[in-house]
mmCIF file of C-alpha atoms in Angstrom:
data_model
loop_
_atom_site.group_PDB
_atom_site.id
_atom_site.type_symbol
_atom_site.label_atom_id
_atom_site.label_comp_id
_atom_site.label_asym_id
_atom_site.label_seq_id
_atom_site.Cartn_x
_atom_site.Cartn_y
_atom_site.Cartn_z
ATOM 1 C CA MET A 25 4.557 6.986 3.915
ATOM 2 C CA ALA A 26 3.835 6.093 0.289
ATOM 3 C CA ASP A 27 0.433 4.545 -0.312
ATOM 4 C CA PHE A 28 1.105 2.982 -3.735
ATOM 5 C CA ASP A 29 3.995 4.515 -5.679
ATOM 6 C CA ILE A 30 5.902 3.261 -8.725
ATOM 7 C CA HIS A 31 9.522 4.408 -9.056
ATOM 8 C CA ILE A 32 10.982 4.240 -12.583
ATOM 9 C CA LEU A 33 14.655 3.281 -12.242
ATOM 10 C CA GLY A 34 15.233 2.462 -15.900
ATOM 11 C CA CYS A 35 13.136 2.595 -19.069
ATOM 12 C CA GLY A 36 15.558 1.812 -21.890
ATOM 13 C CA SER A 37 15.786 -1.399 -23.895
ATOM 14 C CA ALA A 38 18.693 -3.688 -24.750
ATOM 15 C CA LEU A 39 21.573 -1.194 -24.730
ATOM 16 C CA PRO A 40 22.247 0.988 -21.683
ATOM 17 C CA THR A 41 23.029 4.528 -22.819
ATOM 18 C CA THR A 42 23.836 7.877 -21.237
ATOM 19 C CA ARG A 43 20.200 8.843 -21.922
ATOM 20 C CA ARG A 44 18.358 5.814 -20.560
ATOM 21 C CA GLN A 45 19.077 2.981 -18.120
ATOM 22 C CA ASN A 46 18.013 -0.644 -18.497
ATOM 23 C CA ALA A 47 14.639 -1.846 -17.259
ATOM 24 C CA SER A 48 13.842 -1.728 -13.549
ATOM 25 C CA GLN A 49 11.084 -0.412 -11.317
ATOM 26 C CA ILE A 50 10.302 -0.320 -7.615
ATOM 27 C CA ILE A 51 6.792 -0.478 -6.198
ATOM 28 C CA ASP A 52 6.479 1.143 -2.782
ATOM 29 C CA LEU A 53 3.282 -0.039 -1.121
ATOM 30 C CA ARG A 54 3.071 1.509 2.328
ATOM 31 C CA ASP A 55 6.844 1.218 2.858
ATOM 32 C CA LYS A 56 7.147 -2.345 1.538
ATOM 33 C CA LEU A 57 9.259 -2.511 -1.611
ATOM 34 C CA TYR A 58 8.811 -4.842 -4.595
ATOM 35 C CA MET A 59 11.245 -4.716 -7.525
ATOM 36 C CA ILE A 60 10.321 -5.516 -11.132
ATOM 37 C CA ASP A 61 13.304 -6.436 -13.319
ATOM 38 C CA CYS A 62 16.886 -5.519 -12.496
ATOM 39 C CA GLY A 63 18.931 -4.308 -15.444
ATOM 40 C CA GLU A 64 22.460 -2.939 -15.231
ATOM 41 C CA GLY A 65 22.750 0.133 -13.022
ATOM 42 C CA THR A 66 19.695 -0.653 -10.920
ATOM 43 C CA GLN A 67 21.398 -0.314 -7.547
ATOM 44 C CA LEU A 68 22.989 2.989 -8.574
ATOM 45 C CA GLN A 69 19.561 4.291 -9.506
ATOM 46 C CA MET A 70 18.266 3.190 -6.118
ATOM 47 C CA ARG A 71 21.034 5.256 -4.531
ATOM 48 C CA ARG A 72 20.187 8.294 -6.642
ATOM 49 C CA MET A 73 16.497 8.023 -5.769
ATOM 50 C CA ARG A 74 17.256 7.395 -2.070
ATOM 51 C CA ILE A 75 15.407 4.087 -1.997
ATOM 52 C CA ARG A 76 16.238 2.024 1.079
ATOM 53 C CA PHE A 77 17.731 -1.364 0.186
ATOM 54 C CA SER A 78 16.648 -2.878 3.500
ATOM 55 C CA ARG A 79 12.926 -2.700 2.664
ATOM 56 C CA LEU A 80 13.246 -4.805 -0.494
ATOM 57 C CA ASN A 81 12.078 -8.400 -0.006
ATOM 58 C CA HIS A 82 10.739 -9.499 -3.413
ATOM 59 C CA ILE A 83 12.176 -9.201 -6.928
ATOM 60 C CA PHE A 84 10.064 -10.109 -9.968
ATOM 61 C CA ILE A 85 11.949 -10.934 -13.173
ATOM 62 C CA THR A 86 10.042 -10.988 -16.451
ATOM 63 C CA HIS A 87 12.540 -12.958 -18.562
ATOM 64 C CA LEU A 88 16.187 -13.800 -19.013
ATOM 65 C CA HIS A 89 17.374 -11.107 -21.391
ATOM 66 C CA GLY A 90 20.321 -9.209 -19.969
ATOM 67 C CA ASP A 91 18.703 -5.780 -19.917
ATOM 68 C CA HIS A 92 16.216 -7.156 -17.383
ATOM 69 C CA CYS A 93 18.504 -9.160 -15.088
ATOM 70 C CA PHE A 94 22.203 -8.254 -15.417
ATOM 71 C CA GLY A 95 21.930 -5.995 -12.352
ATOM 72 C CA LEU A 96 21.031 -8.856 -10.034
ATOM 73 C CA PRO A 97 24.526 -10.174 -9.135
ATOM 74 C CA GLY A 98 25.738 -6.769 -7.989
ATOM 75 C CA LEU A 99 22.557 -6.042 -6.070
ATOM 76 C CA LEU A 100 22.655 -9.395 -4.267
ATOM 77 C CA SER A 101 26.276 -8.814 -3.301
ATOM 78 C CA THR A 102 25.551 -5.306 -2.055
ATOM 79 C CA LEU A 103 22.686 -6.528 0.114
ATOM 80 C CA GLY A 104 25.108 -8.969 1.726
ATOM 81 C CA MET A 105 27.679 -6.254 2.396
ATOM 82 C CA LEU A 106 24.968 -4.108 3.962
ATOM 83 C CA GLY A 107 24.358 -6.849 6.521
ATOM 84 C CA ARG A 108 21.021 -8.104 5.299
ATOM 85 C CA GLN A 109 19.667 -11.087 7.238
ATOM 86 C CA GLY A 110 16.062 -11.596 6.101
ATOM 87 C CA GLU A 111 15.088 -13.812 3.184
ATOM 88 C CA LEU A 112 15.010 -12.359 -0.336
ATOM 89 C CA VAL A 113 12.610 -14.006 -2.796
ATOM 90 C CA ILE A 114 13.298 -13.869 -6.522
ATOM 91 C CA HIS A 115 10.307 -14.703 -8.715
ATOM 92 C CA GLY A 116 10.676 -15.551 -12.386
ATOM 93 C CA PRO A 117 10.883 -18.212 -15.103
ATOM 94 C CA LYS A 118 12.850 -21.350 -14.243
ATOM 95 C CA GLU A 119 15.933 -20.037 -16.069
ATOM 96 C CA ILE A 120 16.460 -17.448 -13.329
ATOM 97 C CA GLU A 121 17.788 -20.092 -10.938
ATOM 98 C CA THR A 122 20.043 -21.559 -13.628
ATOM 99 C CA TYR A 123 21.513 -18.090 -14.160
ATOM 100 C CA LEU A 124 21.938 -17.000 -10.541
ATOM 101 C CA GLN A 125 22.809 -20.139 -8.581
ATOM 102 C CA PRO A 126 26.409 -20.395 -9.918
ATOM 103 C CA ILE A 127 26.917 -16.713 -9.102
ATOM 104 C CA LEU A 128 25.622 -17.253 -5.585
ATOM 105 C CA ASP A 129 27.874 -20.287 -5.185
ATOM 106 C CA LEU A 130 30.965 -18.450 -6.465
ATOM 107 C CA PHE A 131 30.630 -14.905 -5.153
ATOM 108 C CA CYS A 132 28.075 -15.041 -2.343
ATOM 109 C CA LYS A 133 29.021 -18.088 -0.276
ATOM 110 C CA ASN A 134 29.061 -16.284 3.038
ATOM 111 C CA MET A 135 26.096 -13.963 2.657
ATOM 112 C CA GLY A 136 24.144 -13.486 5.850
ATOM 113 C CA TYR A 137 20.752 -13.919 4.222
ATOM 114 C CA PRO A 138 19.021 -16.663 2.207
ATOM 115 C CA VAL A 139 17.899 -16.259 -1.411
ATOM 116 C CA ARG A 140 14.833 -18.258 -2.374
ATOM 117 C CA PHE A 141 13.677 -18.806 -5.948
ATOM 118 C CA ASN A 142 9.980 -18.936 -6.744
ATOM 119 C CA LEU A 143 9.906 -20.443 -10.232
ATOM 120 C CA ILE A 144 6.800 -19.643 -12.235
ATOM 121 C CA ASP A 145 5.283 -20.758 -15.525
ATOM 122 C CA PRO A 146 5.390 -17.691 -17.806
ATOM 123 C CA TYR A 147 2.774 -19.211 -20.112
ATOM 124 C CA GLN A 148 0.052 -19.212 -17.433
ATOM 125 C CA GLN A 149 -1.726 -16.546 -15.442
ATOM 126 C CA THR A 150 -1.124 -17.601 -11.847
ATOM 127 C CA LEU A 151 -0.968 -16.125 -8.366
ATOM 128 C CA VAL A 152 2.766 -15.625 -7.882
ATOM 129 C CA MET A 153 2.893 -14.000 -4.452
ATOM 130 C CA GLU A 154 0.531 -12.918 -1.709
ATOM 131 C CA ASP A 155 1.059 -11.049 1.524
ATOM 132 C CA ARG A 156 -1.137 -8.970 3.829
ATOM 133 C CA SER A 157 -1.234 -6.014 1.437
ATOM 134 C CA LEU A 158 -0.926 -7.391 -2.059
ATOM 135 C CA GLN A 159 -1.553 -10.155 -4.568
ATOM 136 C CA VAL A 160 0.777 -10.507 -7.559
ATOM 137 C CA TYR A 161 -0.258 -12.410 -10.692
ATOM 138 C CA SER A 162 1.798 -13.368 -13.726
ATOM 139 C CA ILE A 163 0.668 -12.158 -17.173
ATOM 140 C CA PRO A 164 1.727 -14.358 -20.135
ATOM 141 C CA LEU A 165 3.458 -12.193 -22.750
ATOM 142 C CA LYS A 166 4.528 -12.773 -26.335
ATOM 143 C CA HIS A 167 8.300 -12.550 -26.737
ATOM 144 C CA ARG A 168 11.226 -14.435 -28.279
ATOM 145 C CA ILE A 169 11.860 -16.361 -25.065
ATOM 146 C CA PRO A 170 9.585 -17.259 -22.118
ATOM 147 C CA CYS A 171 8.402 -13.967 -20.644
ATOM 148 C CA CYS A 172 5.676 -12.736 -18.342
ATOM 149 C CA GLY A 173 4.424 -9.451 -17.016
ATOM 150 C CA TYR A 174 3.002 -8.905 -13.552
ATOM 151 C CA LEU A 175 -0.250 -7.565 -12.132
ATOM 152 C CA PHE A 176 0.011 -5.993 -8.671
ATOM 153 C CA ALA A 177 -3.421 -5.982 -7.053
ATOM 154 C CA GLU A 178 -3.800 -4.220 -3.713
ATOM 155 C CA LYS A 179 -5.977 -6.038 -1.213
ATOM 156 C CA PRO A 180 -9.063 -4.209 0.116
ATOM 157 C CA LYS A 181 -8.370 -2.154 3.207
ATOM 158 C CA GLU A 182 -10.484 -2.304 6.314
ATOM 159 C CA ALA A 183 -13.369 0.144 6.573
ATOM 160 C CA HIS A 184 -12.899 3.377 8.517
ATOM 161 C CA ILE A 185 -14.598 3.558 11.896
ATOM 162 C CA ILE A 186 -16.989 6.477 12.503
ATOM 163 C CA ARG A 187 -15.896 7.361 15.999
ATOM 164 C CA GLU A 188 -19.032 9.338 16.851
ATOM 165 C CA MET A 189 -21.273 6.342 16.061
ATOM 166 C CA ILE A 190 -19.046 3.927 17.952
ATOM 167 C CA ASP A 191 -19.322 6.183 21.005
ATOM 168 C CA PHE A 192 -23.064 6.699 20.553
ATOM 169 C CA TYR A 193 -23.795 2.954 20.532
ATOM 170 C CA GLN A 194 -21.129 2.286 23.166
ATOM 171 C CA VAL A 195 -19.492 -0.394 21.057
ATOM 172 C CA PRO A 196 -16.949 -2.414 23.118
ATOM 173 C CA VAL A 197 -13.320 -2.130 22.042
ATOM 174 C CA ARG A 198 -13.161 -5.888 21.467
ATOM 175 C CA MET A 199 -15.739 -5.524 18.656
ATOM 176 C CA ILE A 200 -13.891 -2.853 16.688
ATOM 177 C CA LYS A 201 -11.793 -5.294 14.648
ATOM 178 C CA ASP A 202 -14.840 -7.292 13.521
ATOM 179 C CA ILE A 203 -16.737 -4.126 12.642
ATOM 180 C CA LYS A 204 -13.816 -2.877 10.521
ATOM 181 C CA GLN A 205 -14.024 -6.173 8.636
ATOM 182 C CA GLY A 206 -17.753 -5.791 7.935
ATOM 183 C CA ALA A 207 -19.642 -7.134 10.964
ATOM 184 C CA ASP A 208 -22.820 -5.513 12.263
ATOM 185 C CA TYR A 209 -23.128 -4.690 15.959
ATOM 186 C CA ILE A 210 -25.838 -6.142 18.185
ATOM 187 C CA THR A 211 -26.587 -4.041 21.252
ATOM 188 C CA PRO A 212 -27.240 -5.632 24.663
ATOM 189 C CA ASP A 213 -31.009 -5.277 24.079
ATOM 190 C CA GLY A 214 -30.788 -7.133 20.742
ATOM 191 C CA THR A 215 -30.946 -4.160 18.346
ATOM 192 C CA VAL A 216 -28.924 -4.719 15.172
ATOM 193 C CA VAL A 217 -26.816 -1.715 14.160
ATOM 194 C CA LEU A 218 -25.851 -2.101 10.525
ATOM 195 C CA ASN A 219 -22.176 -1.882 9.675
ATOM 196 C CA SER A 220 -22.910 0.949 7.233
ATOM 197 C CA ARG A 221 -23.911 3.153 10.205
ATOM 198 C CA LEU A 222 -20.640 2.490 11.988
ATOM 199 C CA THR A 223 -18.084 2.703 9.185
ATOM 200 C CA ARG A 224 -17.096 4.547 6.031
ATOM 201 C CA PRO A 225 -15.807 2.546 3.053
ATOM 202 C CA SER A 226 -12.048 2.504 2.558
ATOM 203 C CA ALA A 227 -10.445 3.665 -0.673
ATOM 204 C CA THR A 228 -10.927 1.386 -3.673
ATOM 205 C CA PRO A 229 -7.969 -1.052 -4.009
ATOM 206 C CA LYS A 230 -5.480 -0.078 -6.716
ATOM 207 C CA ARG A 231 -4.078 -2.257 -9.502
ATOM 208 C CA TYR A 232 -0.891 -1.842 -11.527
ATOM 209 C CA ALA A 233 0.100 -3.927 -14.559
ATOM 210 C CA TYR A 234 3.647 -4.210 -15.927
ATOM 211 C CA CYS A 235 3.928 -5.621 -19.467
ATOM 212 C CA SER A 236 7.446 -5.769 -20.884
ATOM 213 C CA ASP A 237 8.739 -7.282 -23.202
ATOM 214 C CA THR A 238 6.024 -8.285 -25.637
ATOM 215 C CA ALA A 239 4.786 -8.120 -29.180
ATOM 216 C CA TYR A 240 1.259 -6.821 -29.723
ATOM 217 C CA ALA A 241 -0.851 -9.339 -27.762
ATOM 218 C CA PRO A 242 -4.586 -8.603 -27.341
ATOM 219 C CA GLU A 243 -4.909 -11.889 -25.423
ATOM 220 C CA ILE A 244 -3.539 -10.124 -22.320
ATOM 221 C CA ILE A 245 -6.516 -7.749 -22.179
ATOM 222 C CA PRO A 246 -8.654 -9.866 -19.788
ATOM 223 C CA PHE A 247 -5.765 -9.884 -17.299
ATOM 224 C CA ILE A 248 -5.274 -6.094 -17.224
ATOM 225 C CA GLU A 249 -8.770 -4.789 -17.883
ATOM 226 C CA GLY A 250 -9.557 -1.578 -16.015
ATOM 227 C CA VAL A 251 -6.253 -1.284 -14.128
ATOM 228 C CA ASP A 252 -5.409 2.065 -12.587
ATOM 229 C CA LEU A 253 -2.072 2.192 -14.389
ATOM 230 C CA LEU A 254 -0.598 0.112 -17.198
ATOM 231 C CA TYR A 255 3.101 0.139 -18.045
ATOM 232 C CA HIS A 256 3.436 -1.279 -21.552
ATOM 233 C CA GLU A 257 6.605 -1.503 -23.544
ATOM 234 C CA ALA A 258 6.889 0.653 -26.662
ATOM 235 C CA THR A 259 10.318 -0.193 -28.011
ATOM 236 C CA PHE A 260 9.680 1.229 -31.493
ATOM 237 C CA CYS A 261 7.667 3.780 -33.419
ATOM 238 C CA GLU A 262 5.374 2.753 -36.281
ATOM 239 C CA SER A 263 8.099 3.674 -38.763
ATOM 240 C CA ASP A 264 9.992 0.624 -37.448
ATOM 241 C CA LEU A 265 6.991 -1.709 -37.353
ATOM 242 C CA ALA A 266 8.827 -4.406 -39.327
ATOM 243 C CA ARG A 267 11.657 -4.384 -36.789
ATOM 244 C CA SER A 268 9.192 -4.605 -33.906
ATOM 245 C CA LYS A 269 7.617 -7.714 -35.414
ATOM 246 C CA GLU A 270 11.019 -9.287 -36.024
ATOM 247 C CA THR A 271 12.115 -8.775 -32.407
ATOM 248 C CA TYR A 272 8.711 -9.440 -30.772
ATOM 249 C CA HIS A 273 8.330 -5.936 -29.422
ATOM 250 C CA SER A 274 5.558 -3.343 -29.594
ATOM 251 C CA THR A 275 5.185 0.108 -31.073
ATOM 252 C CA ALA A 276 3.795 3.102 -29.201
ATOM 253 C CA ARG A 277 0.578 2.888 -31.204
ATOM 254 C CA GLN A 278 0.169 -0.803 -30.370
ATOM 255 C CA ALA A 279 0.710 -0.148 -26.656
ATOM 256 C CA ALA A 280 -1.967 2.549 -26.788
ATOM 257 C CA GLU A 281 -4.339 0.187 -28.581
ATOM 258 C CA ILE A 282 -3.932 -2.373 -25.789
ATOM 259 C CA ALA A 283 -4.674 0.355 -23.237
ATOM 260 C CA ARG A 284 -7.773 1.455 -25.165
ATOM 261 C CA LEU A 285 -9.150 -2.065 -25.540
ATOM 262 C CA ALA A 286 -8.473 -2.882 -21.889
ATOM 263 C CA GLN A 287 -10.081 0.400 -20.775
ATOM 264 C CA VAL A 288 -7.258 1.161 -18.382
ATOM 265 C CA LYS A 289 -7.276 4.467 -16.528
ATOM 266 C CA ARG A 290 -3.703 5.547 -17.374
ATOM 267 C CA LEU A 291 -0.909 4.302 -19.622
ATOM 268 C CA ILE A 292 2.820 4.833 -19.354
ATOM 269 C CA ILE A 293 5.084 3.614 -22.142
ATOM 270 C CA GLY A 294 8.755 2.717 -21.907
ATOM 271 C CA HIS A 295 11.533 0.283 -22.912
ATOM 272 C CA PHE A 296 12.562 2.663 -25.677
ATOM 273 C CA SER A 297 15.113 1.530 -28.247
ATOM 274 C CA ALA A 298 18.502 3.241 -28.052
ATOM 275 C CA ARG A 299 18.135 4.280 -31.701
ATOM 276 C CA TYR A 300 15.776 7.112 -30.717
ATOM 277 C CA ASN A 301 17.083 10.386 -29.318
ATOM 278 C CA ASP A 302 13.759 12.223 -29.462
ATOM 279 C CA LEU A 303 10.810 10.447 -27.831
ATOM 280 C CA THR A 304 8.186 12.978 -28.925
ATOM 281 C CA PRO A 305 6.968 10.765 -31.805
ATOM 282 C CA PHE A 306 6.188 7.990 -29.298
ATOM 283 C CA LEU A 307 3.865 10.250 -27.359
ATOM 284 C CA ASP A 308 2.256 11.657 -30.510
ATOM 285 C CA GLU A 309 1.567 8.181 -31.910
ATOM 286 C CA ALA A 310 0.132 6.854 -28.663
ATOM 287 C CA ARG A 311 -2.131 9.865 -28.092
ATOM 288 C CA GLN A 312 -3.787 9.345 -31.435
ATOM 289 C CA VAL A 313 -5.242 6.164 -29.931
ATOM 290 C CA PHE A 314 -5.348 6.745 -26.147
ATOM 291 C CA THR A 315 -5.200 10.169 -24.536
ATOM 292 C CA GLU A 316 -4.190 9.336 -20.934
ATOM 293 C CA VAL A 317 -0.621 8.358 -21.775
ATOM 294 C CA SER A 318 2.815 9.484 -20.561
ATOM 295 C CA LEU A 319 6.416 8.663 -21.365
ATOM 296 C CA ALA A 320 8.460 6.848 -18.735
ATOM 297 C CA GLU A 321 11.505 8.723 -17.475
ATOM 298 C CA GLU A 322 14.293 7.713 -15.094
ATOM 299 C CA GLY A 323 13.625 9.119 -11.637
ATOM 300 C CA MET A 324 9.885 9.421 -12.212
ATOM 301 C CA VAL A 325 7.570 8.511 -9.313
ATOM 302 C CA LEU A 326 3.966 7.664 -10.174
ATOM 303 C CA SER A 327 1.349 7.616 -7.419
ATOM 304 C CA LEU A 328 -1.860 5.619 -7.672
#
């Protein structure tokens, strides 16, 4: 079972090519799947990577440019044909409902599952979704149309019981849950056994930030500071800096500068323009600023 894995389904930009697919990722957090963006070809990539459609319950859309959402109609239809029954929640700017509702009305009238839209304000950092394992926050980005990234913050896990100490103090089974959540144990004679004697700390919760599409925007740094992994778009190299400014995208060097300022642990760059065949210059530029950086590739699985 995956603990916290990120599957890269697509890391290209506006034009799908034979080299790179449009933007999409899957987060697998202990067998619960969360999708970020859904460009063309997303469901085919899920097939190739043997990702189970049935475990997907939330889709997070950054903005309404086609390379981030044109895969949704086909995916929704496929889920219906596979016999899905549980609710699917699509999170994104208000335009996502305007785009998808006519498609649902025309092509998906008899689907066996409900689609719910959670419309968010892309200009604010807000808690978008929360379940037992995870909190997801929006990250306001700087693009030509309303756009937001997402921060996936794992919730703290319960402490690990030290079985030998539990047996030594003869702790009743009914107390185990409270002790895992931080309670001390009081013996029948009134002795307080500190929680630290009964448990070991769980692993530190992980955080993953997804920032695409955006111009260079240092204002996002407080939202992503210290994350375990940052995915930041790098559509262009510095040689095309003027084009990046015109289209509200970032260069590899700018993505690395954001990572350096935010003191993130690792950086992965993607959303590469179709004009580039060789991505080596992206990596070279980024590493001049931030050393812990990798290039996104289709089929890549990153574990936190």
